[in-house]
């Protein structure tokens, strides 16, 4: 048997050299946001994807931390769709705090992708929004991992994920500041 | 005396190989949610159950952590029934944050099963809801421990525990996204 | 001199074998809740009591942690009487979060006994409520230390500390669940 | 040269035996609360004082922790004057949580002395209140360090810092509890 | 070759002796606050600047912590522009708590520079405010690093970043306190 030569390319795409992205999602969400995220990731990069589904958004912080520590992911996307009721908003708040703490405990990013049920006027738009936001944040995950300089080029430009960007403030950076 | 042969099955059901589920509940709750949870667990799997009752929901975070660390449970269900007053809502919020922190400190899941007294129009429905939610979350605990792939198959399908499922958004995943 | 025989009883009541309960209270409270708590504890058990008074409820979390770690208490009761203003409610919320975190850092219980000034219609009832709640939670502290099985027997029975118990939901556990 | 005899008093006032109190304050506050605190401390005890000024109240938690850990202070007073707007209240809340966490991480007290701008009807009263509260909490710091038993004698007596004390509830402790 | 003599000045400006300031900013912001901050820093001191751009403000806490720990920055400025909606306010709150926790975990300062979209009546003023506040907080960062005594001289003088200073309360420190 002839040994295959190990080229640089072989090394770069070999699993042990590939970056690993964790996808934590929920059975509570009403749309398969993970599929949209995974599909967007695969268009952008050759990475290994580890998916971990939990019941609700309050289960996401430890799921994300387990993906980072036990599955050795380099970054995690935490996907959730909180309901519109006050109690659901509170759950989302608690989950967000947990996700921030999990990041501080691991020194790794967890991109929170939450779509609130009342962010869209109807179910169809909600589904579209959830998938669009997941896909656009998948690009952010790729940028954080591979192309941080791209994010810096976009700094202060009013990027939004899902609905259209707010854009940079007109005249921003022109130096024409108001007197005081 | 003849030595009993040790079969694979013997090993699997032997206590030292059994998973352990902690059940933390309160004397404050007005319904024995733990009984419903334990009953549901026993239908699904051969696991060891460790129960720990505390006065109120704010005592649940450390109780759950002690079950995970001192009683070596693999997962914990934290059962509580906060009242309807503003102050009770605040207690539930504080308890939830504590449960999330306890998970991040242990890298293990604590399934929060809270039933707010104002979630049901009358006591009878409240009792039914508490037991139903406890039982359905018991299934989630089993899935997290033994069948994580089942949860992934249910991802994004709008699962609810207690009242009926919200279901997946119609057309979700059909690819027929709105233009923008 | 004749050596006194060491009996089991001698051992059990000897300080080095006695459990230690910490009592953290405040100068802000308008009623000596600690006296009520200590009196109730002494009726129930032979324990060593360590008292630590701080200015306000936001000083209680570290006081409780110091009692657990530096004074080697087995459990702590944190007694406070927040005022009725919005700002006081916020202080109570912050203190509660700190007490939960302190428990998670030590794996020991801190029984929070807060009586809000607006929980009673007049000062006399407020004073009564504060002492009653402190005394009843002292019993919970004793149960957590010595008789955890008593708490489990009381699980889901709607226990309250101070005002009368809410009680278990009628029909709870009868199996006669509503259909859905 | 004749060696000075080392008396007990010399030892007690020698810097290496002196307690150290940290004073963390802000440029945001509109009154020099630190001066009032330091002046009150000096009337009460011979201690070393380390002052650390930061821009705003959200910078106080880490400033206090650095005073405790890097400057080896025994206790810290954190002085701030949050504004009256909703956003300012939120900042104060966040700072308070941070101060509590800092205490739990160090097992030392940080006395929070916040005066909200809307606590007084006019600027002059606000200035008076800020200095009065700082001075009275300076006494609490001294009590925590040197005379903890004084605080216990004041427990449950409705102490306030700045405006007049609320006092103990009349009849409290008289044993004349309401029936129920 | 003649060896260049190593003067004190050479040592002070040599990279390994230079302080390092981290700048964490977002693509969400609608103005390039980092440019304003960096420009202000360069006017004040010879420091090394490390910039790290993330998608939104909830990504700032871990970004700041990575700058402090992995890039060995001595201080970090965290720049963000939360929107005006309730949900955006909540995100800012969560981010602020994370930034405070990150500081407590590292014992280093993170200067939070948030400009809420509703702090200004129009976009032009918003852009001006964002850059002004970033520049003025850059001066605070420099003071914390090099001139802490300057901050103490400014203590209690009602400094604000962006809009004009509130100033010290008139008569503050005059000793003419209200009686009570």
CSV table of N, CA and C in Angstrom, one decimal, chain E residues 67-128:
chain,number,residue,atom,x,y,z
E,67,UNK,N,-9.9,40.1,26.0
E,67,UNK,CA,-8.9,41.2,25.9
E,67,UNK,C,-8.0,41.3,27.1
E,68,UNK,N,-8.6,41.2,28.3
E,68,UNK,CA,-7.9,41.3,29.5
E,68,UNK,C,-7.0,40.1,29.8
E,69,UNK,N,-7.5,38.9,29.5
E,69,UNK,CA,-6.8,37.7,29.8
E,69,UNK,C,-5.9,37.1,28.7
E,70,UNK,N,-6.4,37.1,27.5
E,70,UNK,CA,-5.7,36.5,26.4
E,70,UNK,C,-4.8,37.5,25.7
E,71,UNK,N,-5.2,38.7,25.6
E,71,UNK,CA,-4.4,39.8,25.0
E,71,UNK,C,-3.7,40.6,26.0
E,72,UNK,N,-3.8,40.3,27.3
E,72,UNK,CA,-3.1,40.9,28.4
E,72,UNK,C,-3.2,42.4,28.4
E,73,UNK,N,-4.5,42.9,28.1
E,73,UNK,CA,-4.7,44.3,28.2
E,73,UNK,C,-4.8,44.7,29.7
E,74,UNK,N,-4.4,46.0,30.0
E,74,UNK,CA,-4.4,46.5,31.4
E,74,UNK,C,-5.8,47.0,31.7
E,75,UNK,N,-6.6,47.4,30.7
E,75,UNK,CA,-7.9,48.0,30.9
E,75,UNK,C,-8.6,47.8,29.6
E,76,UNK,N,-10.0,47.8,29.7
E,76,UNK,CA,-10.7,47.7,28.4
E,76,UNK,C,-11.8,48.7,28.4
E,77,UNK,N,-12.1,49.2,27.2
E,77,UNK,CA,-13.3,50.1,27.1
E,77,UNK,C,-14.3,49.2,26.3
E,78,UNK,N,-15.5,49.1,26.8
E,78,UNK,CA,-16.6,48.4,26.1
E,78,UNK,C,-17.6,49.3,25.5
E,79,UNK,N,-17.6,49.4,24.2
E,79,UNK,CA,-18.4,50.4,23.6
E,79,UNK,C,-19.7,49.8,22.9
E,80,UNK,N,-20.9,50.4,23.2
E,80,UNK,CA,-22.1,49.9,22.7
E,80,UNK,C,-23.2,50.9,22.5
E,81,UNK,N,-24.1,50.7,21.6
E,81,UNK,CA,-25.2,51.6,21.4
E,81,UNK,C,-26.5,50.8,21.4
E,82,UNK,N,-27.1,50.6,22.6
E,82,UNK,CA,-28.3,49.8,22.6
E,82,UNK,C,-29.5,50.6,22.0
E,83,UNK,N,-30.4,49.9,21.4
E,83,UNK,CA,-31.6,50.5,20.9
E,83,UNK,C,-32.6,51.1,21.9
E,84,UNK,N,-33.7,51.6,21.5
E,84,UNK,CA,-34.6,52.3,22.4
E,84,UNK,C,-35.7,51.4,22.9
E,85,UNK,N,-35.9,50.2,22.3
E,85,UNK,CA,-37.0,49.4,22.7
E,85,UNK,C,-36.7,48.7,24.0
E,86,UNK,N,-37.8,48.3,24.7
E,86,UNK,CA,-37.7,47.6,26.0
E,86,UNK,C,-36.7,46.4,26.0
E,87,UNK,N,-36.8,45.7,24.9
E,87,UNK,CA,-36.0,44.5,24.8
E,87,UNK,C,-34.5,44.9,24.7
E,88,UNK,N,-34.2,46.0,24.0
E,88,UNK,CA,-32.9,46.5,23.9
E,88,UNK,C,-32.3,47.0,25.3
E,89,UNK,N,-33.2,47.6,26.0
E,89,UNK,CA,-32.8,48.0,27.4
E,89,UNK,C,-32.4,46.8,28.2
E,90,UNK,N,-33.2,45.7,28.1
E,90,UNK,CA,-32.9,44.5,28.8
E,90,UNK,C,-31.5,43.9,28.4
E,91,UNK,N,-31.3,44.0,27.1
E,91,UNK,CA,-30.0,43.5,26.6
E,91,UNK,C,-28.8,44.3,27.2
E,92,UNK,N,-29.0,45.6,27.3
E,92,UNK,CA,-28.0,46.5,27.9
E,92,UNK,C,-27.8,46.1,29.4
E,93,UNK,N,-28.9,45.9,30.1
E,93,UNK,CA,-28.8,45.5,31.5
E,93,UNK,C,-28.0,44.2,31.6
E,94,UNK,N,-28.3,43.2,30.8
E,94,UNK,CA,-27.6,41.9,30.9
E,94,UNK,C,-26.2,42.1,30.6
E,95,UNK,N,-25.9,42.9,29.5
E,95,UNK,CA,-24.5,43.1,29.2
E,95,UNK,C,-23.7,43.8,30.3
E,96,UNK,N,-24.4,44.8,30.9
E,96,UNK,CA,-23.8,45.5,32.1
E,96,UNK,C,-23.4,44.6,33.2
E,97,UNK,N,-24.3,43.7,33.5
E,97,UNK,CA,-24.1,42.8,34.6
E,97,UNK,C,-22.9,41.9,34.2
E,98,UNK,N,-22.8,41.5,33.0
E,98,UNK,CA,-21.7,40.6,32.5
E,98,UNK,C,-20.4,41.4,32.6
E,99,UNK,N,-20.4,42.6,32.2
E,99,UNK,CA,-19.2,43.4,32.3
E,99,UNK,C,-18.7,43.6,33.7
E,100,UNK,N,-19.6,43.8,34.7
E,100,UNK,CA,-19.2,43.9,36.1
E,100,UNK,C,-18.6,42.6,36.6
E,101,UNK,N,-19.3,41.4,36.2
E,101,UNK,CA,-18.8,40.1,36.6
E,101,UNK,C,-17.4,39.9,36.0
E,102,UNK,N,-17.2,40.3,34.7
E,102,UNK,CA,-15.9,40.1,34.1
E,102,UNK,C,-14.8,40.8,34.8
E,103,UNK,N,-15.1,42.0,35.3
E,103,UNK,CA,-14.2,42.8,36.1
E,103,UNK,C,-13.8,42.1,37.4
E,104,UNK,N,-14.8,41.6,38.1
E,104,UNK,CA,-14.6,40.9,39.3
E,104,UNK,C,-13.8,39.6,39.2
E,105,UNK,N,-13.9,39.0,38.0
E,105,UNK,CA,-13.1,37.8,37.7
E,105,UNK,C,-11.7,38.1,37.4
E,106,UNK,N,-11.4,39.3,36.9
E,106,UNK,CA,-10.1,39.7,36.5
E,106,UNK,C,-9.3,40.7,37.3
E,107,UNK,N,-10.1,41.4,38.2
E,107,UNK,CA,-9.5,42.5,39.0
E,107,UNK,C,-9.0,43.6,38.1
E,108,UNK,N,-9.6,43.8,37.0
E,108,UNK,CA,-9.2,44.9,36.1
E,108,UNK,C,-10.5,45.7,35.7
E,109,UNK,N,-10.3,46.9,35.3
E,109,UNK,CA,-11.4,47.8,35.0
E,109,UNK,C,-11.8,47.5,33.5
E,110,UNK,N,-13.1,47.5,33.3
E,110,UNK,CA,-13.7,47.6,32.0
E,110,UNK,C,-14.7,48.9,32.0
E,111,UNK,N,-14.3,49.9,31.3
E,111,UNK,CA,-15.1,51.1,31.3
E,111,UNK,C,-16.2,50.9,30.3
E,112,UNK,N,-17.5,50.8,30.8
E,112,UNK,CA,-18.6,50.7,29.9
E,112,UNK,C,-19.0,52.0,29.3
E,113,UNK,N,-19.1,52.0,28.0
E,113,UNK,CA,-19.5,53.3,27.3
E,113,UNK,C,-20.7,52.9,26.5
E,114,UNK,N,-21.9,53.0,27.0
E,114,UNK,CA,-23.1,52.7,26.3
E,114,UNK,C,-23.8,54.0,26.0
E,115,UNK,N,-24.3,54.1,24.8
E,115,UNK,CA,-25.1,55.3,24.4
E,115,UNK,C,-26.4,54.7,24.0
E,116,UNK,N,-27.5,55.0,24.7
E,116,UNK,CA,-28.8,54.5,24.3
E,116,UNK,C,-29.4,55.4,23.2
E,117,UNK,N,-30.0,54.7,22.2
E,117,UNK,CA,-30.5,55.4,21.0
E,117,UNK,C,-31.5,56.5,21.4
E,118,UNK,N,-32.2,56.4,22.5
E,118,UNK,CA,-33.1,57.4,22.9
E,118,UNK,C,-32.5,58.5,23.8
E,119,UNK,N,-31.2,58.5,23.9
E,119,UNK,CA,-30.6,59.6,24.7
E,119,UNK,C,-30.5,60.9,23.9
E,120,UNK,N,-30.7,60.8,22.7
E,120,UNK,CA,-30.6,62.0,21.8
E,120,UNK,C,-31.9,62.2,21.0
E,121,UNK,N,-32.2,63.5,20.7
E,121,UNK,CA,-33.4,63.8,20.0
E,121,UNK,C,-33.4,63.5,18.5
E,122,UNK,N,-32.2,63.4,18.0
E,122,UNK,CA,-32.0,63.1,16.5
E,122,UNK,C,-30.7,62.3,16.3
E,123,UNK,N,-30.6,61.8,15.1
E,123,UNK,CA,-29.4,61.0,14.7
E,123,UNK,C,-28.1,61.8,14.8
E,124,UNK,N,-28.2,63.0,14.4
E,124,UNK,CA,-26.9,63.8,14.4
E,124,UNK,C,-26.4,64.0,15.8
E,125,UNK,N,-27.3,64.3,16.7
E,125,UNK,CA,-26.9,64.5,18.1
E,125,UNK,C,-26.5,63.1,18.7
E,126,UNK,N,-27.2,62.1,18.3
E,126,UNK,CA,-26.8,60.8,18.8
E,126,UNK,C,-25.3,60.4,18.4
E,127,UNK,N,-25.0,60.7,17.2
E,127,UNK,CA,-23.7,60.4,16.7
E,127,UNK,C,-22.6,61.3,17.4
E,128,UNK,N,-23.0,62.5,17.6
E,128,UNK,CA,-22.1,63.4,18.4
E,128,UNK,C,-21.9,62.9,19.8
